[in-house]
PDB file of C-alpha atoms and ligand atoms in Angstrom:
ATOM      1  CA  MET A 101      -2.277 -13.044 -13.153  1.00 43.00           C
ATOM      2  CA  SER A 102      -4.119  -9.970 -11.891  1.00 50.00           C
ATOM      3  CA  THR A 103      -7.674  -9.932 -10.577  1.00 50.00           C
ATOM      4  CA  SER A 104      -8.890  -7.791 -13.472  1.00 45.00           C
ATOM      5  CA  ASN A 105      -7.927 -10.258 -16.149  1.00 40.00           C
ATOM      6  CA  ARG A 106      -8.788 -13.488 -14.366  1.00 46.00           C
ATOM      7  CA  GLN A 107     -12.454 -13.730 -15.164  1.00 37.00           C
ATOM      8  CA  GLY A 108     -13.598 -10.526 -16.808  1.00 40.00           C
ATOM      9  CA  ASP A 109     -15.436  -7.436 -15.654  1.00 43.00           C
ATOM     10  CA  ALA A 110     -17.530  -8.914 -12.837  1.00 42.00           C
ATOM     11  CA  LEU A 111     -14.542  -9.059 -10.536  1.00 83.00           C
ATOM     12  CA  GLY A 112     -13.482  -6.339  -8.170  1.00 94.00           C
ATOM     13  CA  LYS A 113     -10.060  -4.784  -8.028  1.00 96.00           C
ATOM     14  CA  PHE A 114      -7.316  -5.615  -5.579  1.00 98.00           C
ATOM     15  CA  ILE A 115      -5.351  -2.544  -4.518  1.00 98.00           C
ATOM     16  CA  THR A 116      -2.487  -2.658  -2.054  1.00 98.00           C
ATOM     17  CA  PHE A 117      -0.799   0.099  -0.071  1.00 98.00           C
ATOM     18  CA  GLU A 118       2.834  -0.395   0.807  1.00 98.00           C
ATOM     19  CA  GLY A 119       5.668   1.451   2.482  1.00 98.00           C
ATOM     20  CA  GLY A 120       7.610   1.740   5.711  1.00 97.00           C
ATOM     21  CA  GLU A 121       6.089   2.387   9.100  1.00 93.00           C
ATOM     22  CA  GLY A 122       4.274   5.659   9.663  1.00 94.00           C
ATOM     23  CA  VAL A 123       4.258   6.726   6.009  1.00 97.00           C
ATOM     24  CA  GLY A 124       0.474   7.162   6.084  1.00 97.00           C
ATOM     25  CA  LYS A 125      -0.912   3.886   4.735  1.00 98.00           C
ATOM     26  CA  SER A 126      -3.915   3.699   7.109  1.00 97.00           C
ATOM     27  CA  THR A 127      -4.729   7.404   6.724  1.00 98.00           C
ATOM     28  CA  ASN A 128      -4.648   7.259   2.944  1.00 98.00           C
ATOM     29  CA  ILE A 129      -6.513   3.965   2.622  1.00 98.00           C
ATOM     30  CA  GLU A 130      -9.439   5.658   4.388  1.00 98.00           C
ATOM     31  CA  PHE A 131      -9.116   8.593   1.997  1.00 98.00           C
ATOM     32  CA  CYS A 132      -9.231   6.236  -1.025  1.00 98.00           C
ATOM     33  CA  ARG A 133     -12.089   4.236   0.460  1.00 98.00           C
ATOM     34  CA  ASN A 134     -14.174   7.445   0.637  1.00 98.00           C
ATOM     35  CA  LEU A 135     -13.262   8.459  -2.901  1.00 97.00           C
ATOM     36  CA  LEU A 136     -14.327   5.093  -4.274  1.00 97.00           C
ATOM     37  CA  GLN A 137     -17.499   4.907  -2.210  1.00 97.00           C
ATOM     38  CA  GLN A 138     -18.516   8.307  -3.554  1.00 96.00           C
ATOM     39  CA  GLN A 139     -18.422   6.663  -6.982  1.00 95.00           C
ATOM     40  CA  GLY A 140     -20.830   3.963  -5.788  1.00 96.00           C
ATOM     41  CA  ILE A 141     -18.166   1.260  -5.623  1.00 97.00           C
ATOM     42  CA  ASP A 142     -18.420  -1.477  -3.011  1.00 97.00           C
ATOM     43  CA  VAL A 143     -15.113  -1.152  -1.139  1.00 98.00           C
ATOM     44  CA  ILE A 144     -13.668  -3.153   1.711  1.00 98.00           C
ATOM     45  CA  VAL A 145     -10.531  -2.374   3.651  1.00 98.00           C
ATOM     46  CA  THR A 146      -8.284  -5.002   5.167  1.00 98.00           C
ATOM     47  CA  ARG A 147      -4.708  -5.429   6.333  1.00 98.00           C
ATOM     48  CA  GLU A 148      -1.761  -7.800   6.498  1.00 98.00           C
ATOM     49  CA  PRO A 149      -0.700  -9.588   8.471  1.00 98.00           C
ATOM     50  CA  GLY A 150      -4.300 -10.088   9.548  1.00 98.00           C
ATOM     51  CA  GLY A 151      -7.735  -9.511   8.090  1.00 98.00           C
ATOM     52  CA  THR A 152      -9.415 -12.702   9.357  1.00 98.00           C
ATOM     53  CA  GLU A 153      -9.822 -14.255  12.802  1.00 98.00           C
ATOM     54  CA  ILE A 154      -6.995 -16.771  12.292  1.00 98.00           C
ATOM     55  CA  ALA A 155      -4.699 -14.346  10.461  1.00 98.00           C
ATOM     56  CA  GLU A 156      -5.138 -11.785  13.267  1.00 98.00           C
ATOM     57  CA  ILE A 157      -3.991 -14.403  15.811  1.00 98.00           C
ATOM     58  CA  ILE A 158      -0.853 -14.927  13.716  1.00 98.00           C
ATOM     59  CA  ARG A 159      -0.391 -11.132  13.554  1.00 98.00           C
ATOM     60  CA  GLU A 160      -0.415 -10.937  17.353  1.00 96.00           C
ATOM     61  CA  GLU A 161       2.482 -13.391  17.555  1.00 96.00           C
ATOM     62  CA  LEU A 162       4.395 -11.663  14.741  1.00 97.00           C
ATOM     63  CA  LEU A 163       4.201  -8.220  16.316  1.00 95.00           C
ATOM     64  CA  LYS A 164       4.336  -9.203  19.999  1.00 89.00           C
ATOM     65  CA  LYS A 165       7.372  -8.074  21.930  1.00 76.00           C
ATOM     66  CA  PRO A 166       9.062  -9.760  23.608  1.00 78.00           C
ATOM     67  CA  HIS A 167       8.710 -13.543  23.374  1.00 87.00           C
ATOM     68  CA  GLN A 168      10.925 -15.526  25.728  1.00 90.00           C
ATOM     69  CA  GLU A 169      12.874 -16.799  22.698  1.00 93.00           C
ATOM     70  CA  ARG A 170      14.006 -15.090  19.498  1.00 93.00           C
ATOM     71  CA  MET A 171      11.731 -15.790  16.526  1.00 96.00           C
ATOM     72  CA  SER A 172      13.840 -17.172  13.661  1.00 97.00           C
ATOM     73  CA  ASN A 173      13.701 -15.387  10.305  1.00 98.00           C
ATOM     74  CA  ILE A 174      12.265 -18.494   8.626  1.00 98.00           C
ATOM     75  CA  THR A 175       9.556 -18.807  11.270  1.00 98.00           C
ATOM     76  CA  GLU A 176       8.682 -15.160  10.695  1.00 98.00           C
ATOM     77  CA  LEU A 177       8.489 -15.734   6.936  1.00 98.00           C
ATOM     78  CA  LEU A 178       6.293 -18.830   7.261  1.00 98.00           C
ATOM     79  CA  LEU A 179       3.954 -17.070   9.691  1.00 98.00           C
ATOM     80  CA  VAL A 180       3.566 -14.124   7.324  1.00 98.00           C
ATOM     81  CA  PHE A 181       2.622 -16.505   4.504  1.00 98.00           C
ATOM     82  CA  ALA A 182       0.379 -18.629   6.733  1.00 98.00           C
ATOM     83  CA  ALA A 183      -1.577 -15.484   7.608  1.00 98.00           C
ATOM     84  CA  ARG A 184      -1.654 -14.493   3.927  1.00 98.00           C
ATOM     85  CA  ALA A 185      -2.907 -17.887   2.730  1.00 98.00           C
ATOM     86  CA  GLN A 186      -5.786 -17.695   5.210  1.00 98.00           C
ATOM     87  CA  HIS A 187      -6.552 -14.078   4.329  1.00 98.00           C
ATOM     88  CA  ILE A 188      -6.685 -14.839   0.603  1.00 98.00           C
ATOM     89  CA  GLU A 189      -8.809 -17.960   0.949  1.00 97.00           C
ATOM     90  CA  ALA A 190     -11.274 -16.701   3.558  1.00 98.00           C
ATOM     91  CA  PHE A 191     -11.524 -13.016   2.706  1.00 98.00           C
ATOM     92  CA  ILE A 192      -9.834 -11.601  -0.400  1.00 97.00           C
ATOM     93  CA  LYS A 193     -10.928 -14.179  -2.994  1.00 97.00           C
ATOM     94  CA  PRO A 194     -14.603 -14.184  -1.967  1.00 97.00           C
ATOM     95  CA  ALA A 195     -14.695 -10.364  -1.847  1.00 97.00           C
ATOM     96  CA  LEU A 196     -13.200 -10.012  -5.323  1.00 97.00           C
ATOM     97  CA  ALA A 197     -15.565 -12.664  -6.644  1.00 96.00           C
ATOM     98  CA  ARG A 198     -18.508 -10.613  -5.304  1.00 96.00           C
ATOM     99  CA  GLY A 199     -17.189  -7.625  -7.259  1.00 96.00           C
ATOM    100  CA  SER A 200     -15.911  -5.629  -4.264  1.00 97.00           C
ATOM    101  CA  TRP A 201     -12.785  -3.556  -4.491  1.00 98.00           C
ATOM    102  CA  VAL A 202     -10.348  -4.700  -1.820  1.00 98.00           C
ATOM    103  CA  LEU A 203      -7.968  -2.106  -0.354  1.00 98.00           C
ATOM    104  CA  CYS A 204      -5.249  -3.921   1.558  1.00 98.00           C
ATOM    105  CA  ASP A 205      -2.758  -2.346   3.981  1.00 98.00           C
ATOM    106  CA  ARG A 206       0.444  -4.262   3.021  1.00 98.00           C
ATOM    107  CA  PHE A 207       0.791  -7.502   1.005  1.00 98.00           C
ATOM    108  CA  THR A 208       3.640  -9.559  -0.459  1.00 98.00           C
ATOM    109  CA  ASP A 209       5.761  -6.531  -1.403  1.00 98.00           C
ATOM    110  CA  SER A 210       6.140  -6.060   2.373  1.00 98.00           C
ATOM    111  CA  THR A 211       7.466  -9.617   2.643  1.00 98.00           C
ATOM    112  CA  ILE A 212      10.063  -8.951  -0.044  1.00 98.00           C
ATOM    113  CA  ALA A 213      11.017  -5.660   1.615  1.00 98.00           C
ATOM    114  CA  TYR A 214      11.043  -6.797   5.287  1.00 98.00           C
ATOM    115  CA  GLN A 215      11.917 -10.510   5.183  1.00 98.00           C
ATOM    116  CA  GLY A 216      13.940 -10.295   1.953  1.00 98.00           C
ATOM    117  CA  PHE A 217      15.815  -6.978   1.988  1.00 98.00           C
ATOM    118  CA  GLY A 218      15.450  -6.361   5.743  1.00 98.00           C
ATOM    119  CA  ARG A 219      16.170  -9.824   7.223  1.00 98.00           C
ATOM    120  CA  GLY A 220      18.280 -11.009   4.300  1.00 98.00           C
ATOM    121  CA  LEU A 221      16.222 -14.063   3.252  1.00 98.00           C
ATOM    122  CA  GLU A 222      16.499 -15.189  -0.365  1.00 98.00           C
ATOM    123  CA  ILE A 223      13.941 -13.673  -2.716  1.00 98.00           C
ATOM    124  CA  LYS A 224      13.606 -16.996  -4.560  1.00 98.00           C
ATOM    125  CA  LEU A 225      12.429 -18.614  -1.304  1.00 98.00           C
ATOM    126  CA  ILE A 226       9.791 -15.887  -0.946  1.00 98.00           C
ATOM    127  CA  ASP A 227       8.732 -16.447  -4.564  1.00 98.00           C
ATOM    128  CA  GLN A 228       8.243 -20.177  -3.897  1.00 98.00           C
ATOM    129  CA  LEU A 229       6.002 -19.531  -0.882  1.00 98.00           C
ATOM    130  CA  LYS A 230       4.122 -16.877  -2.806  1.00 98.00           C
ATOM    131  CA  LEU A 231       3.233 -19.449  -5.465  1.00 97.00           C
ATOM    132  CA  ILE A 232       1.757 -21.740  -2.826  1.00 97.00           C
ATOM    133  CA  ALA A 233      -0.062 -19.118  -0.752  1.00 98.00           C
ATOM    134  CA  GLN A 234      -1.424 -16.696  -3.328  1.00 96.00           C
ATOM    135  CA  GLN A 235      -3.106 -19.050  -5.804  1.00 91.00           C
ATOM    136  CA  GLY A 236      -2.540 -16.546  -8.620  1.00 94.00           C
ATOM    137  CA  ILE A 237      -3.947 -13.557  -6.740  1.00 97.00           C
ATOM    138  CA  GLU A 238      -1.898 -10.432  -7.471  1.00 97.00           C
ATOM    139  CA  PRO A 239      -2.653  -6.770  -6.838  1.00 98.00           C
ATOM    140  CA  ASP A 240      -4.098  -4.853  -9.794  1.00 97.00           C
ATOM    141  CA  LYS A 241      -2.438  -1.722  -8.465  1.00 98.00           C
ATOM    142  CA  THR A 242      -0.044  -0.902  -5.647  1.00 98.00           C
ATOM    143  CA  PHE A 243       0.528   2.510  -4.133  1.00 98.00           C
ATOM    144  CA  LEU A 244       3.979   2.685  -2.589  1.00 98.00           C
ATOM    145  CA  LEU A 245       3.952   5.498  -0.049  1.00 98.00           C
ATOM    146  CA  ASP A 246       7.583   6.451   0.093  1.00 98.00           C
ATOM    147  CA  ALA A 247       9.301   8.776   2.548  1.00 97.00           C
ATOM    148  CA  PRO A 248      12.708   8.953   4.200  1.00 97.00           C
ATOM    149  CA  VAL A 249      12.808   6.523   7.118  1.00 96.00           C
ATOM    150  CA  ASP A 250      13.170   9.198   9.804  1.00 94.00           C
ATOM    151  CA  ILE A 251       9.986  10.964   8.673  1.00 94.00           C
ATOM    152  CA  GLY A 252       7.839   7.801   8.928  1.00 93.00           C
ATOM    153  CA  MET A 253       9.446   6.761  12.196  1.00 89.00           C
ATOM    154  CA  GLY A 254       8.835  10.182  13.707  1.00 89.00           C
ATOM    155  CA  ARG A 255       5.143   9.970  12.795  1.00 88.00           C
ATOM    156  CA  ALA A 256       4.693   6.384  14.006  1.00 84.00           C
ATOM    157  CA  ARG A 257       6.667   6.540  17.238  1.00 77.00           C
ATOM    158  CA  SER A 258       4.556   9.315  18.710  1.00 75.00           C
ATOM    159  CA  ARG A 259       1.798   6.696  18.999  1.00 75.00           C
ATOM    160  CA  GLY A 260       3.021   4.391  21.751  1.00 77.00           C
ATOM    161  CA  PRO A 261       5.303   1.430  22.561  1.00 82.00           C
ATOM    162  CA  ALA A 262       7.292  -0.130  19.712  1.00 85.00           C
ATOM    163  CA  ASP A 263       6.382  -3.616  18.411  1.00 89.00           C
ATOM    164  CA  ARG A 264       8.802  -6.413  17.389  1.00 90.00           C
ATOM    165  CA  PHE A 265       9.589  -4.758  14.046  1.00 91.00           C
ATOM    166  CA  GLU A 266       9.709  -1.197  15.289  1.00 87.00           C
ATOM    167  CA  VAL A 267      12.626  -1.956  17.626  1.00 87.00           C
ATOM    168  CA  GLU A 268      14.910  -2.659  14.638  1.00 89.00           C
ATOM    169  CA  GLN A 269      17.795  -0.312  13.836  1.00 89.00           C
ATOM    170  CA  LEU A 270      17.879   2.425  11.211  1.00 92.00           C
ATOM    171  CA  ASP A 271      19.894   0.398   8.684  1.00 95.00           C
ATOM    172  CA  PHE A 272      17.195  -2.329   8.739  1.00 96.00           C
ATOM    173  CA  PHE A 273      14.563   0.244   7.771  1.00 96.00           C
ATOM    174  CA  ASN A 274      16.829   1.744   5.115  1.00 97.00           C
ATOM    175  CA  ARG A 275      17.184  -1.736   3.550  1.00 98.00           C
ATOM    176  CA  VAL A 276      13.393  -2.149   3.699  1.00 98.00           C
ATOM    177  CA  ARG A 277      12.908   1.166   1.897  1.00 98.00           C
ATOM    178  CA  GLU A 278      15.490   0.158  -0.708  1.00 98.00           C
ATOM    179  CA  GLY A 279      13.536  -3.107  -1.147  1.00 98.00           C
ATOM    180  CA  PHE A 280      10.269  -1.297  -1.838  1.00 98.00           C
ATOM    181  CA  LEU A 281      11.946   1.039  -4.330  1.00 98.00           C
ATOM    182  CA  SER A 282      13.557  -1.898  -6.095  1.00 98.00           C
ATOM    183  CA  ILE A 283      10.157  -3.637  -6.445  1.00 98.00           C
ATOM    184  CA  ALA A 284       8.709  -0.398  -7.862  1.00 98.00           C
ATOM    185  CA  SER A 285      11.446  -0.112 -10.453  1.00 98.00           C
ATOM    186  CA  SER A 286      10.999  -3.723 -11.559  1.00 98.00           C
ATOM    187  CA  SER A 287       7.159  -3.470 -11.724  1.00 98.00           C
ATOM    188  CA  PRO A 288       6.528   0.091 -12.925  1.00 98.00           C
ATOM    189  CA  GLU A 289       3.070  -0.651 -14.365  1.00 97.00           C
ATOM    190  CA  ARG A 290       1.685  -2.087 -11.156  1.00 98.00           C
ATOM    191  CA  VAL A 291       3.510  -0.025  -8.546  1.00 98.00           C
ATOM    192  CA  GLU A 292       3.016   3.713  -8.347  1.00 98.00           C
ATOM    193  CA  ILE A 293       5.329   5.636  -6.050  1.00 98.00           C
ATOM    194  CA  VAL A 294       3.586   8.363  -4.056  1.00 98.00           C
ATOM    195  CA  ASP A 295       5.778  10.915  -2.277  1.00 98.00           C
ATOM    196  CA  ALA A 296       4.560  10.448   1.308  1.00 98.00           C
ATOM    197  CA  GLY A 297       6.990  13.033   2.668  1.00 97.00           C
ATOM    198  CA  LEU A 298       4.742  15.810   1.342  1.00 97.00           C
ATOM    199  CA  VAL A 299       2.031  17.460   3.419  1.00 97.00           C
ATOM    200  CA  LEU A 300      -1.071  15.281   3.618  1.00 98.00           C
ATOM    201  CA  SER A 301      -3.175  17.441   1.275  1.00 98.00           C
ATOM    202  CA  GLU A 302      -0.561  17.047  -1.476  1.00 98.00           C
ATOM    203  CA  VAL A 303      -0.231  13.288  -0.911  1.00 98.00           C
ATOM    204  CA  GLN A 304      -3.995  12.980  -1.201  1.00 98.00           C
ATOM    205  CA  SER A 305      -4.173  15.130  -4.296  1.00 98.00           C
ATOM    206  CA  ASP A 306      -1.676  12.746  -5.953  1.00 98.00           C
ATOM    207  CA  LEU A 307      -3.704   9.743  -4.823  1.00 98.00           C
ATOM    208  CA  GLN A 308      -6.920  11.295  -6.099  1.00 98.00           C
ATOM    209  CA  THR A 309      -5.370  11.699  -9.558  1.00 97.00           C
ATOM    210  CA  ALA A 310      -4.207   8.073  -9.519  1.00 97.00           C
ATOM    211  CA  ILE A 311      -7.606   6.775  -8.380  1.00 96.00           C
ATOM    212  CA  ASN A 312      -9.396   8.793 -11.063  1.00 95.00           C
ATOM    213  CA  LEU A 313      -7.129   7.235 -13.647  1.00 94.00           C
ATOM    214  CA  LEU A 314      -7.886   3.777 -12.290  1.00 93.00           C
ATOM    215  CA  LEU A 315     -11.631   4.480 -12.424  1.00 91.00           C
ATOM    216  CA  ASN A 316     -11.396   5.739 -16.005  1.00 86.00           C
ATOM    217  CA  VAL A 317      -9.448   2.661 -17.029  1.00 76.00           C
ATOM    218  CA  SER A 318     -11.880   0.296 -15.324  1.00 72.00           C
ATOM    219  CA  ASN A 319     -14.846   2.019 -17.037  1.00 71.00           C
ATOM    220  CA  THR A 320     -13.414   1.668 -20.538  1.00 67.00           C
TER     221      THR A 320
HETATM  222  N1  Z5A B 202       5.306  -7.094   7.974  1.00 81.57           N
HETATM  223  C1  Z5A B 202       6.324  -7.905   7.520  1.00 81.57           C
HETATM  224  O1  Z5A B 202       7.418  -7.910   8.103  1.00 81.57           O
HETATM  225  N2  Z5A B 202       6.125  -8.693   6.435  1.00 81.57           N
HETATM  226  C2  Z5A B 202       4.943  -8.721   5.770  1.00 81.57           C
HETATM  227  O2  Z5A B 202       4.805  -9.462   4.787  1.00 81.57           O
HETATM  228  C3  Z5A B 202       3.892  -7.873   6.244  1.00 81.57           C
HETATM  229  C4  Z5A B 202       4.120  -7.079   7.338  1.00 81.57           C
HETATM  230  C5  Z5A B 202       2.574  -7.886   5.535  1.00 81.57           C
HETATM  231  C6  Z5A B 202       2.900  -4.465  10.725  1.00 81.57           C
HETATM  232  O3  Z5A B 202       2.777  -3.272  10.132  1.00 81.57           O
HETATM  233  C7  Z5A B 202       4.338  -4.952  10.635  1.00 81.57           C
HETATM  234  O4  Z5A B 202       4.348  -6.169   9.912  1.00 81.57           O
HETATM  235  C8  Z5A B 202       5.236  -4.013   9.872  1.00 81.57           C
HETATM  236  C9  Z5A B 202       5.947  -4.872   8.839  1.00 81.57           C
HETATM  237  C10 Z5A B 202       5.548  -6.257   9.160  1.00 81.57           C
HETATM  238  N3  Z5A B 202       6.146  -3.481  10.792  1.00 81.57           N
HETATM  239  N4  Z5A B 202       6.744  -2.417  10.744  1.00 81.57           N
HETATM  240  N5  Z5A B 202       7.392  -1.527  10.910  1.00 81.57           N
HETATM  241  P1  Z5A B 202       1.582  -2.283  10.230  1.00 81.57           P
HETATM  242  O5  Z5A B 202       1.234  -1.999   8.822  1.00 81.57           O
HETATM  243  O6  Z5A B 202       0.518  -2.686  11.110  1.00 81.57           O
HETATM  244  O7  Z5A B 202       2.314  -1.084  10.975  1.00 81.57           O
HETATM  245  P2  Z5A B 202       3.127   0.074  10.348  1.00 81.57           P
HETATM  246  O8  Z5A B 202       3.756  -0.131   9.064  1.00 81.57           O
HETATM  247  O9  Z5A B 202       4.054   0.400  11.436  1.00 81.57           O
HETATM  248  O10 Z5A B 202       2.015   1.097   9.963  1.00 81.57           O
HETATM  249  P3  Z5A B 202       1.563   2.259  10.796  1.00 81.57           P
HETATM  250  O11 Z5A B 202       2.545   2.630  11.851  1.00 81.57           O
HETATM  251  O12 Z5A B 202       0.170   1.963  11.214  1.00 81.57           O
HETATM  252  O13 Z5A B 202       1.685   3.438   9.809  1.00 81.57           O
HETATM  253  P4  Z5A B 202       0.838   3.905   8.554  1.00 81.57           P
HETATM  254  O14 Z5A B 202      -0.467   3.201   8.502  1.00 81.57           O
HETATM  255  O15 Z5A B 202       1.711   3.831   7.378  1.00 81.57           O
HETATM  256  O16 Z5A B 202       0.617   5.423   8.913  1.00 81.57           O
HETATM  257  P5  Z5A B 202      -0.687   6.192   9.528  1.00 81.57           P
HETATM  258  O17 Z5A B 202      -1.134   5.484  10.786  1.00 81.57           O
HETATM  259  O18 Z5A B 202      -1.650   6.435   8.469  1.00 81.57           O
HETATM  260  O19 Z5A B 202       0.018   7.571   9.868  1.00 81.57           O
HETATM  261  C11 Z5A B 202       0.913   7.705  10.956  1.00 81.57           C
HETATM  262  C12 Z5A B 202       0.764   9.145  11.533  1.00 81.57           C
HETATM  263  O20 Z5A B 202       1.251  10.079  10.579  1.00 81.57           O
HETATM  264  C13 Z5A B 202      -0.700   9.538  11.807  1.00 81.57           C
HETATM  265  O21 Z5A B 202      -0.714  10.330  12.954  1.00 81.57           O
HETATM  266  C14 Z5A B 202      -1.076  10.374  10.576  1.00 81.57           C
HETATM  267  O22 Z5A B 202      -2.058  11.338  10.871  1.00 81.57           O
HETATM  268  C15 Z5A B 202       0.245  11.030  10.247  1.00 81.57           C
HETATM  269  N6  Z5A B 202       0.434  11.321   8.818  1.00 81.57           N
HETATM  270  C16 Z5A B 202       0.149  10.512   7.764  1.00 81.57           C
HETATM  271  N7  Z5A B 202       0.502  11.112   6.610  1.00 81.57           N
HETATM  272  C17 Z5A B 202       1.025  12.310   6.916  1.00 81.57           C
HETATM  273  C18 Z5A B 202       1.591  13.377   6.147  1.00 81.57           C
HETATM  274  N8  Z5A B 202       1.682  13.335   4.817  1.00 81.57           N
HETATM  275  N9  Z5A B 202       2.060  14.446   6.812  1.00 81.57           N
HETATM  276  C19 Z5A B 202       2.005  14.512   8.159  1.00 81.57           C
HETATM  277  N10 Z5A B 202       1.484  13.546   8.949  1.00 81.57           N
HETATM  278  C20 Z5A B 202       1.008  12.463   8.339  1.00 81.57           C
END
């Protein structure tokens, strides 16, 4: 069930931005925020894991490197969904109910890509947790910023020390990318692939076209 068809026109839209590290999610969310604000839309930007006080504490533990012990894959999965459940309940649902558009840096597609394709956990396990945590909330639209892994890594790594995910090997990130592309091919209406390997002006021109389309659709 998407936010737009849950309770009619009064609700905002839930838009997620997905992709590997360094592909330009944060940069382009800001770009989209400005575009939408120029149209008089009430927009809020948030991120996962995180977005609320409690979810940000969980984020710290998920990204922190190193703990004294290895975090198990199941622990990682449950923490991601614990943060998400809190984020949805305390932040996303109320914002959508007020009519705001919520732009979210990563959501459950990242869980399928990282914990499913990357760590090798079963997708049906992720689907079960999703049912519990999301309470029917699904993105209206997802922009998958896609670029070869080395391009994103090159952009991200110039920023500083690697976190617990960033220390993974190349084949992990290739599986993650494959995961995102597989989600896009199974949900072509929701997920739009944006070529994030292009120069920024071209990426943003593509996004502008997609946002205009979304605005036209939501005004009809
Ligand atoms: N994770 C998970 O495992 N499971 C889950 O369910 C969720 C998350 C939700 C947190 O990620 C980690 O959590 C993530 C997966 C895991 N780990 N990894 N890897 P995050 O979102 O906080 O961190 P990130 O993915 O590493 O994002 P990032 O490094 O902040 O990158 P970004 O937001 O996609 O990119 P950016 O900051 O906008 O751009 C990076 C640089 O590139 C910057 O200098 C830009 O100016 C530049 N840039 C951007 N676009 C371009 C173009 N087109 N050309 C040239 N330069 C560009």
